[in-house]
Short mmCIF file of N, CA and C in Angstrom, two decimals:
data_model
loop_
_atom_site.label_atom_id
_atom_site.label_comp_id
_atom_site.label_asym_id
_atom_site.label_seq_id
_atom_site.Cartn_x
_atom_site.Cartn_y
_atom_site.Cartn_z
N UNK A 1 73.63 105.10 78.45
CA UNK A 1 72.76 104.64 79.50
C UNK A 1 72.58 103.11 79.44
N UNK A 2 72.53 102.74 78.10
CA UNK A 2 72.32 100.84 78.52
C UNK A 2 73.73 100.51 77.95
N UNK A 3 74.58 101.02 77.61
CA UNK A 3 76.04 99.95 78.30
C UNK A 3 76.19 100.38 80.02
N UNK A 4 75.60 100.95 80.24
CA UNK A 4 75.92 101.76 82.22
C UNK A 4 74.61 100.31 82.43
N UNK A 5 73.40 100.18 81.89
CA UNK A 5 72.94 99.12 82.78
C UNK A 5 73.24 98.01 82.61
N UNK A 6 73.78 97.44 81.10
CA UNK A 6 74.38 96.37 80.98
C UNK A 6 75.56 95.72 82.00
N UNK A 7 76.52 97.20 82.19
CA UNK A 7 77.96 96.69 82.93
C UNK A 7 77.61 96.75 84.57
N UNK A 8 76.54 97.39 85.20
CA UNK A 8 76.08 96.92 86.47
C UNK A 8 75.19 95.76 86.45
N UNK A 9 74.32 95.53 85.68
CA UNK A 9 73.76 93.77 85.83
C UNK A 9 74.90 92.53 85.62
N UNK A 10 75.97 93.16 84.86
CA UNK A 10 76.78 91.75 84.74
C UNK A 10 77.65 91.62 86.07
N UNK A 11 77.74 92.91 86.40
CA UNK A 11 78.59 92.85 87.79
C UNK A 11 77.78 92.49 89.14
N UNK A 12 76.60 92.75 89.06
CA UNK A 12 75.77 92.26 90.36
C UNK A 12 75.48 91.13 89.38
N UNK A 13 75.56 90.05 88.63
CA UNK A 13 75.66 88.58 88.54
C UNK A 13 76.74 88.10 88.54
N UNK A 14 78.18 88.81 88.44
CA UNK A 14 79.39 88.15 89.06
C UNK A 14 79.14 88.19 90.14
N UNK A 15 78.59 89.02 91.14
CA UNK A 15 78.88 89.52 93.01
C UNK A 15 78.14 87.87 93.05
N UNK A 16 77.05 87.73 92.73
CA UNK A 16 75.99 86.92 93.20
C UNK A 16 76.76 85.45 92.45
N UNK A 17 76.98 85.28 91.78
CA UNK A 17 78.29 84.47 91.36
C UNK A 17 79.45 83.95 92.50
N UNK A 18 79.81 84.90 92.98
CA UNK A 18 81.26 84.79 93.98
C UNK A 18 80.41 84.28 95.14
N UNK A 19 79.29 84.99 95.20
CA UNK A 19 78.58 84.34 96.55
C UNK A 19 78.11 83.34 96.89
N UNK A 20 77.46 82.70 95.59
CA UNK A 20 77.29 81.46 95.45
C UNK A 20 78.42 80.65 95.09
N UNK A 21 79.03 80.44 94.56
CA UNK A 21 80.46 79.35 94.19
C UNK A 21 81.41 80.10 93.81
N UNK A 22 82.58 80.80 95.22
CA UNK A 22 83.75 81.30 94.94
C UNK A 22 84.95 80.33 93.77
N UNK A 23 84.86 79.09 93.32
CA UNK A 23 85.71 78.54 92.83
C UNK A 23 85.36 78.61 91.46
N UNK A 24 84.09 77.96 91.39
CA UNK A 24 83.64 77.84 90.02
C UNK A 24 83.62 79.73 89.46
N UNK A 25 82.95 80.49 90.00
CA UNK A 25 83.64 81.68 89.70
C UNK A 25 84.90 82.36 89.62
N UNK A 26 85.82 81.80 90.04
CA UNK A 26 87.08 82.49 89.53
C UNK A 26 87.39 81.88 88.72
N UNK A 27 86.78 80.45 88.13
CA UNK A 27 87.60 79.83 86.99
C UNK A 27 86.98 80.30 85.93
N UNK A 28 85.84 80.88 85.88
CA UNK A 28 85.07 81.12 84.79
C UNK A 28 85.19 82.66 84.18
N UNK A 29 86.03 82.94 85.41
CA UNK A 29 86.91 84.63 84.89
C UNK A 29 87.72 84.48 84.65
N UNK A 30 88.54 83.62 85.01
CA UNK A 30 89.65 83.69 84.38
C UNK A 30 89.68 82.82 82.80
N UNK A 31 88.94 82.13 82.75
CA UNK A 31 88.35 81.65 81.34
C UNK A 31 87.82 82.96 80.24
N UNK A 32 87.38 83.96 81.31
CA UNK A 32 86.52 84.73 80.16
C UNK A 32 88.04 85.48 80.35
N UNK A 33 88.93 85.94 80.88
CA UNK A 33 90.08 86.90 80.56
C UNK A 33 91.17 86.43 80.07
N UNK A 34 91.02 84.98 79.38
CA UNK A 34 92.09 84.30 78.64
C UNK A 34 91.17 84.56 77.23
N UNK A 35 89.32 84.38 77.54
CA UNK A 35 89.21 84.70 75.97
C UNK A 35 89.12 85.83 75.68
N UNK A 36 89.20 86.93 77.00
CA UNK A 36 89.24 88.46 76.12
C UNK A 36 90.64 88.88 75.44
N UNK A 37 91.29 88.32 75.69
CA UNK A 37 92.91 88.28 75.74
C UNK A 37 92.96 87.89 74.18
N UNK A 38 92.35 86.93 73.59
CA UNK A 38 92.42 86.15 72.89
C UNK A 38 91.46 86.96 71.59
N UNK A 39 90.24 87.75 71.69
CA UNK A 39 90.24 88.81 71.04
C UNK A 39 90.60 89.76 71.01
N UNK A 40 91.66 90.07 71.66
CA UNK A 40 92.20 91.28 71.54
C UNK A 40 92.51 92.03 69.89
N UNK A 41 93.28 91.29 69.54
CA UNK A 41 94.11 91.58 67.95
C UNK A 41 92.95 91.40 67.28
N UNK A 42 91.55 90.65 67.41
CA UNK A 42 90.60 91.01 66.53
C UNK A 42 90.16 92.58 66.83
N UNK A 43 89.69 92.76 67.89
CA UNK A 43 89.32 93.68 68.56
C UNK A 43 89.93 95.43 68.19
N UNK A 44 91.57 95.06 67.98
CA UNK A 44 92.36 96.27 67.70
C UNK A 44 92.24 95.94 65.51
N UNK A 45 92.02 95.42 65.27
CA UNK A 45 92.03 95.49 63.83
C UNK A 45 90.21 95.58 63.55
N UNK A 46 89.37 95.39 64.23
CA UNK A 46 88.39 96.23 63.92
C UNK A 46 88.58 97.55 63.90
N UNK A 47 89.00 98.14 64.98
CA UNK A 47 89.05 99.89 64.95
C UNK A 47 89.83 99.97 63.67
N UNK A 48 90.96 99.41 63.73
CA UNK A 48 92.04 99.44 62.38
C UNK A 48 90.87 99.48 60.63
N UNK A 49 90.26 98.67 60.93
CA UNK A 49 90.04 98.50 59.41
C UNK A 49 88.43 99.45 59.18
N UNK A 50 87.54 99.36 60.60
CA UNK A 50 86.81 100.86 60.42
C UNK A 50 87.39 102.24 60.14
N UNK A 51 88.54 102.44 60.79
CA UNK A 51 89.41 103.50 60.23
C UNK A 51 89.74 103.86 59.35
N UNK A 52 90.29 102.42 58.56
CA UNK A 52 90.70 102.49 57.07
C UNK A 52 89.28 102.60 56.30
N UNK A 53 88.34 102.20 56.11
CA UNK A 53 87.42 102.50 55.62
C UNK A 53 86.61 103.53 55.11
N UNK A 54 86.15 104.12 56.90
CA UNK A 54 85.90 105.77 57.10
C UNK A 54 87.29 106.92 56.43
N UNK A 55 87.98 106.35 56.22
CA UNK A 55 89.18 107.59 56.19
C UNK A 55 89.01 107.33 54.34
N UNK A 56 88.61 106.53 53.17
CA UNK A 56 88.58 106.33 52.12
C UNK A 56 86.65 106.71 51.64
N UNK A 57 85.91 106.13 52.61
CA UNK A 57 84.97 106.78 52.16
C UNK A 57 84.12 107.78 53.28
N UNK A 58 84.09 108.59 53.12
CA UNK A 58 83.39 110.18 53.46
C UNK A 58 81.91 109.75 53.66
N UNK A 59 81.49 110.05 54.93
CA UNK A 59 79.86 110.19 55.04
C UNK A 59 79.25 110.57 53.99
N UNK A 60 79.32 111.53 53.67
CA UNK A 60 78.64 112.25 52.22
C UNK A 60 78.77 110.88 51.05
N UNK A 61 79.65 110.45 50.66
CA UNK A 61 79.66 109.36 49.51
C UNK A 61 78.70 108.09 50.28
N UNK A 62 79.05 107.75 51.04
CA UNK A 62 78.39 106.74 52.22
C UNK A 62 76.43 107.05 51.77
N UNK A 63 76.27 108.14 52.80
CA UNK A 63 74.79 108.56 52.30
C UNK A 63 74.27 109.07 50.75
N UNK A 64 75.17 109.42 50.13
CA UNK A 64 74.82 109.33 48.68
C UNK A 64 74.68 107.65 48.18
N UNK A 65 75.50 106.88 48.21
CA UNK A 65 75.19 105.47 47.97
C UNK A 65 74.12 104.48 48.95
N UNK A 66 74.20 105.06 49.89
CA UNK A 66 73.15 103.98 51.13
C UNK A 66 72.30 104.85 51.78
N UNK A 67 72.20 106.22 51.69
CA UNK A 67 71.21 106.94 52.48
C UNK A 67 69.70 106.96 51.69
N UNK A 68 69.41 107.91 52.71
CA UNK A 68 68.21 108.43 51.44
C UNK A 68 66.89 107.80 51.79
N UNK A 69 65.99 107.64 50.53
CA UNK A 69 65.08 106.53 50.62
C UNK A 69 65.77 105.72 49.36
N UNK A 70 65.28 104.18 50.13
CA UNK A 70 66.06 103.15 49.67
C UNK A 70 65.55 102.69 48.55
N UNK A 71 66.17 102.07 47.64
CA UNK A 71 66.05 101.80 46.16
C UNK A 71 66.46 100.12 46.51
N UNK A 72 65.59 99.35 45.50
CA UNK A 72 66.12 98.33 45.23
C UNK A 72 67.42 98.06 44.64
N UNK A 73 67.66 98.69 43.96
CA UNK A 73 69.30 98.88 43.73
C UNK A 73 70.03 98.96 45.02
N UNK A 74 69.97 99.89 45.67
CA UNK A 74 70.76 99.86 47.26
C UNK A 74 70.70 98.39 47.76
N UNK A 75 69.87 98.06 47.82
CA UNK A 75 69.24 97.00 48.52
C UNK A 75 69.67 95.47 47.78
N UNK A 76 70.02 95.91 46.60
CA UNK A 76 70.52 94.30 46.20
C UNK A 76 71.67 94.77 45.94
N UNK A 77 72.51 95.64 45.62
CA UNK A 77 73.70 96.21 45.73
C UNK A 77 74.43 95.54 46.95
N UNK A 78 73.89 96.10 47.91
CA UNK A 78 74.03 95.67 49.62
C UNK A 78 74.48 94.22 49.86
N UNK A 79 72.76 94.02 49.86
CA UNK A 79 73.33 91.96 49.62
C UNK A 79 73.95 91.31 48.96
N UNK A 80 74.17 91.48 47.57
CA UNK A 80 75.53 90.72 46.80
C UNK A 80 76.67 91.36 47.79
N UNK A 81 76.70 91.92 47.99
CA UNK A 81 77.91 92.52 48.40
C UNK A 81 77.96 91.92 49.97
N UNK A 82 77.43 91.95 50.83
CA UNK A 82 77.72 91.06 51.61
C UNK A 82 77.47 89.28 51.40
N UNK A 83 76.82 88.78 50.34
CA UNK A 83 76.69 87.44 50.22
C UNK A 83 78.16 86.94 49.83
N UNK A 84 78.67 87.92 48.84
CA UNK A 84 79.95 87.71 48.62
C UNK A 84 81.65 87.82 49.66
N UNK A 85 81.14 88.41 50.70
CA UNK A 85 81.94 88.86 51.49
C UNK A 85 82.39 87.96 52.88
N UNK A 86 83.32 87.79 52.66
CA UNK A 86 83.97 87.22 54.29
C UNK A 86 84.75 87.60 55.69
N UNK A 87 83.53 88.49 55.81
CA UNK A 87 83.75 89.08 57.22
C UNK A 87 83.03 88.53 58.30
N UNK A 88 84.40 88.78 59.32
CA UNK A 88 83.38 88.35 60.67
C UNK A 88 82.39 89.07 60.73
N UNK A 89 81.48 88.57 61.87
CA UNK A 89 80.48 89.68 62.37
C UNK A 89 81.39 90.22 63.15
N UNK A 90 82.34 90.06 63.75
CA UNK A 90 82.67 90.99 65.03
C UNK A 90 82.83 92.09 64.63
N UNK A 91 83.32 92.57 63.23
CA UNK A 91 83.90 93.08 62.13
C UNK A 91 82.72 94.00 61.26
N UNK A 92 81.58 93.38 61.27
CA UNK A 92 80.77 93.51 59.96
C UNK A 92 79.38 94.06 61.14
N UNK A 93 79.21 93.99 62.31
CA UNK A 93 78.25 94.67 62.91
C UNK A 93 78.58 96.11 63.58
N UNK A 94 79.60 95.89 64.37
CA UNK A 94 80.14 97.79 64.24
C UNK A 94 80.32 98.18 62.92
N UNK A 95 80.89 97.84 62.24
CA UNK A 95 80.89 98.36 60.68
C UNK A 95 79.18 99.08 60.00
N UNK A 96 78.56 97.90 60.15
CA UNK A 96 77.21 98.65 60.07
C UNK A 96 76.33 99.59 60.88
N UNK A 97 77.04 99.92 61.71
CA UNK A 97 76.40 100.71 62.66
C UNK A 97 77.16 101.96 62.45
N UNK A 98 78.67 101.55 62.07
CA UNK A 98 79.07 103.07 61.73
C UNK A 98 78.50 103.52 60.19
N UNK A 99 78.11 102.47 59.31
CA UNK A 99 77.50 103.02 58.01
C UNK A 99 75.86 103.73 58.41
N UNK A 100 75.75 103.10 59.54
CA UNK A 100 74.13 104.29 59.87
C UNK A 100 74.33 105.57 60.71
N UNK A 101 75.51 105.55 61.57
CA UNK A 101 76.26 106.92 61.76
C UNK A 101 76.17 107.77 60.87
N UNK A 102 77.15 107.32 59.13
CA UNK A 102 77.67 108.03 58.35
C UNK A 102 76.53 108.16 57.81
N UNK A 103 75.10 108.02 57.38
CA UNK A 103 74.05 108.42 56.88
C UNK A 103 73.24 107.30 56.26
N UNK A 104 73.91 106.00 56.18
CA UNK A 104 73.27 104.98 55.57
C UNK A 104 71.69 104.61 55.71
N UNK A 105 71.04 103.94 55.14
CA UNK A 105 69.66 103.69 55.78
C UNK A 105 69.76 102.11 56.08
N UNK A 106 68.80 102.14 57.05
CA UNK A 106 68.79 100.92 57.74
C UNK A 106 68.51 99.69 56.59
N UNK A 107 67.85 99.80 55.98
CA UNK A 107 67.39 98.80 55.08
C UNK A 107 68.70 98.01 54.18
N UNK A 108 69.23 98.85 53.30
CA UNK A 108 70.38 98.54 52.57
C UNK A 108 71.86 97.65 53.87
N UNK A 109 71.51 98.17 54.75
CA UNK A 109 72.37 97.99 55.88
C UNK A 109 71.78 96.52 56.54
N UNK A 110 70.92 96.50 56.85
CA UNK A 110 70.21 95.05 56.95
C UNK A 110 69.98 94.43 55.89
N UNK A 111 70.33 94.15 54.80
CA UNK A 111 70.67 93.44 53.44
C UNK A 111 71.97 92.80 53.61
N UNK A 112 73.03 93.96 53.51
CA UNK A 112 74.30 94.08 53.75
C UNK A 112 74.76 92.52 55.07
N UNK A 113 73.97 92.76 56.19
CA UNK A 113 74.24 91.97 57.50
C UNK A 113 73.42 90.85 57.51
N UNK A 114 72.51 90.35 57.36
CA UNK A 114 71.76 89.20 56.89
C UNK A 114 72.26 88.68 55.82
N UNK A 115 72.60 88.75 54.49
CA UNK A 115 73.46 88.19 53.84
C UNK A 115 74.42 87.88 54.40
N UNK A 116 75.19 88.95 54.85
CA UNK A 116 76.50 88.13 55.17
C UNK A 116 76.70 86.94 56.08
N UNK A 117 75.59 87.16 57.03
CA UNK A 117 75.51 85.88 57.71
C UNK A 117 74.68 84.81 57.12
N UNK A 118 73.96 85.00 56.25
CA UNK A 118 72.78 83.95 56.23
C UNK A 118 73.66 83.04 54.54
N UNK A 119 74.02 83.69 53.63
CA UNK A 119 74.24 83.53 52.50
C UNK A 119 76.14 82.91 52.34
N UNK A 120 76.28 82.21 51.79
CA UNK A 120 77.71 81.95 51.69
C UNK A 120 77.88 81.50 50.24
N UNK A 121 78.30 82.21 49.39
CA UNK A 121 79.12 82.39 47.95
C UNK A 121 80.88 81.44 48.35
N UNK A 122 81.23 81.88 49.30
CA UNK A 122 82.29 81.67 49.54
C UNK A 122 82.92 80.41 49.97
N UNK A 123 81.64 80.12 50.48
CA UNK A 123 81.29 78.44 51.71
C UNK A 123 80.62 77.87 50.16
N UNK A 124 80.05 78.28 49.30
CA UNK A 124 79.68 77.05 48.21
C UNK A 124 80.20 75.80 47.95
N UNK A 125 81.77 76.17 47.61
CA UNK A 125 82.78 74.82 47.62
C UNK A 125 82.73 73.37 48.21
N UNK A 126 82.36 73.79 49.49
CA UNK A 126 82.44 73.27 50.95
C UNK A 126 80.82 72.52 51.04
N UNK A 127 80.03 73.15 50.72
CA UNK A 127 78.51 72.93 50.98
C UNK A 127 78.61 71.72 49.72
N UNK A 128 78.71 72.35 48.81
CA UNK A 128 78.67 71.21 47.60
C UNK A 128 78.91 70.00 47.70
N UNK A 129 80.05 69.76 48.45
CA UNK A 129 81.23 68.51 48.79
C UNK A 129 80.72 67.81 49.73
N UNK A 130 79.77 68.65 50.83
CA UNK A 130 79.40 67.94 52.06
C UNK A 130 77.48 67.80 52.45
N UNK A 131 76.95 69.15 51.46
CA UNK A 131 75.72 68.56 51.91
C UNK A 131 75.03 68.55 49.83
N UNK A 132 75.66 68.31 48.65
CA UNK A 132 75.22 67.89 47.77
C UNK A 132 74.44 69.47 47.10
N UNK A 133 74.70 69.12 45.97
CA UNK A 133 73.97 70.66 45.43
C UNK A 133 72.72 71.09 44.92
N UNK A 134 71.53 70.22 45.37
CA UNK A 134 70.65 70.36 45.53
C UNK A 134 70.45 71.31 46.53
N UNK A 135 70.64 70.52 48.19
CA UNK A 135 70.77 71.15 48.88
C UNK A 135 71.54 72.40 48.75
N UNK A 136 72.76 72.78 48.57
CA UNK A 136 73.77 73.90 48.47
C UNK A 136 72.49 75.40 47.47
N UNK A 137 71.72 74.90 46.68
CA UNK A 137 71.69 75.76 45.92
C UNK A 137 70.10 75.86 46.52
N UNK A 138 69.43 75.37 47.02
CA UNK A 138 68.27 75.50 48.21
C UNK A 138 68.52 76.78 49.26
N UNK A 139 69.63 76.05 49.83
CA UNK A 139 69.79 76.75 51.36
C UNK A 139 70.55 78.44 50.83
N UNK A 140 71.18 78.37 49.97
CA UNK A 140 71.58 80.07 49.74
C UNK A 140 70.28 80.41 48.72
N UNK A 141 69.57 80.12 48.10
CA UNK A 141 68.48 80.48 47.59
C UNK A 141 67.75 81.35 48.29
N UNK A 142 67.32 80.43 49.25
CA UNK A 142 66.19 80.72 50.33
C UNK A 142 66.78 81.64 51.21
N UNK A 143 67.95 81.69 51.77
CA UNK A 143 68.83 82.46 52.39
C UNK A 143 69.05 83.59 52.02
N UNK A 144 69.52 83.83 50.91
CA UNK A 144 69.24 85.29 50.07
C UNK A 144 67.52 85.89 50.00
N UNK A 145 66.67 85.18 49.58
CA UNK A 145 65.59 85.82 49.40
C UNK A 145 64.86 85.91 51.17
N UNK A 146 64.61 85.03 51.89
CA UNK A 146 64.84 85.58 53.42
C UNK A 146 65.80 86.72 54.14
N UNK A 147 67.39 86.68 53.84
CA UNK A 147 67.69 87.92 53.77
C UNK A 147 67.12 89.45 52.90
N UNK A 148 66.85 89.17 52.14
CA UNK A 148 65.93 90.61 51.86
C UNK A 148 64.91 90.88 52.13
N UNK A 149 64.16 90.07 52.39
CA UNK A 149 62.37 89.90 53.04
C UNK A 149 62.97 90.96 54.60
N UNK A 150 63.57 90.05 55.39
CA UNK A 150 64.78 90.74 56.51
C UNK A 150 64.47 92.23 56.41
N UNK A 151 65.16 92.43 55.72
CA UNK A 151 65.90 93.93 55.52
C UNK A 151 64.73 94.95 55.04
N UNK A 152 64.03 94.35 54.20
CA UNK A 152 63.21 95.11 54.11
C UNK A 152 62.18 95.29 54.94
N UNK A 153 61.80 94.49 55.89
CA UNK A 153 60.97 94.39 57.23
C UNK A 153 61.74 95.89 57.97
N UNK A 154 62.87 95.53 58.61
CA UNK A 154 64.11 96.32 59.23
C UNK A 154 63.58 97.44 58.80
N UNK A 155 63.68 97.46 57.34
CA UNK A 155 63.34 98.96 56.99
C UNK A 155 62.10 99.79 57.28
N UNK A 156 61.36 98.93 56.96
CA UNK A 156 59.59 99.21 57.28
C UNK A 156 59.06 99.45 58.87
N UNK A 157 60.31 99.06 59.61
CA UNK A 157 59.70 98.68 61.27
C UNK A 157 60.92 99.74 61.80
N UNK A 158 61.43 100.00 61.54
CA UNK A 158 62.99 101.39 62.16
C UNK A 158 62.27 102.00 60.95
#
């Protein structure tokens, strides 16, 4: 029901689009169908690597490790594990949505996704070199412990 209202509001703001500026609207579709074009191969290696995933671990193992009621263990399990990790989101938000499919709980799962965006283990190198490691060891500090504050909200409020 809300991808059905999503894909009629975007289409009655293309109509109203074409009506107002037929030019500037076709360039701006055809802009957006050079960049859908352009995720495509992300797009087909998400299904690819949710596949591979789901097909190695079983709902049942899934909700035995992330279901349940949540443990701080889950929960910092989760976040190292995404602080450490370099996935897109395009990648890493269906992914978590199929780990709350397979039985996961929201909490460990919002650890998991706030780290990965907020926290960079990986980007350290880079941070060090360009904003000094004071800063570097501030901003993932605070970033990690805001990511779990996060998650555990998530958990408390779903």
């Amino acid at each position: 029901m809300i991808a059905a209202v999503i894909n009629i509001s975007a289409l009655v703001l293309v109509l109203f689009s074409l009506i107002k500026d037929k030019e500037k609207s076709k360039q701006a579709l055809k802009i957006a169908v050079l960049k859908g074009l352009g995720l495509a191969p992300q797009l087909i290696s998400l299904v690819a690597v949710i596949g591979i995933i789901f097909s190695f671990l079983p709902p049942e193992l899934i909700k035995e490790f992330l279901g349940g009621d949540f443990s701080l263990i889950q929960v910092g399990g989760a976040a190292l594990f995404g602080a450490v990790m370099m996935i897109p989101s395009l990648i890493a938000l269906p992914l978590a949505g199929s780990l709350i499919d397979a039985g996961a709980s929201y909490t460990p799962v919002a650890a998991f996704i706030t780290t990965l965006t907020m926290v960079g283990f990986v980007t350290i190198p880079v941070e060090l070199k360009e904003l000094g490691k004071k800063i570097t060891i501030y901003r993932n500090g605070l970033a990690l412990i805001f990511a779990v504050i996060i998650a555990f909200m998530i958990g408390v409020f779903i």
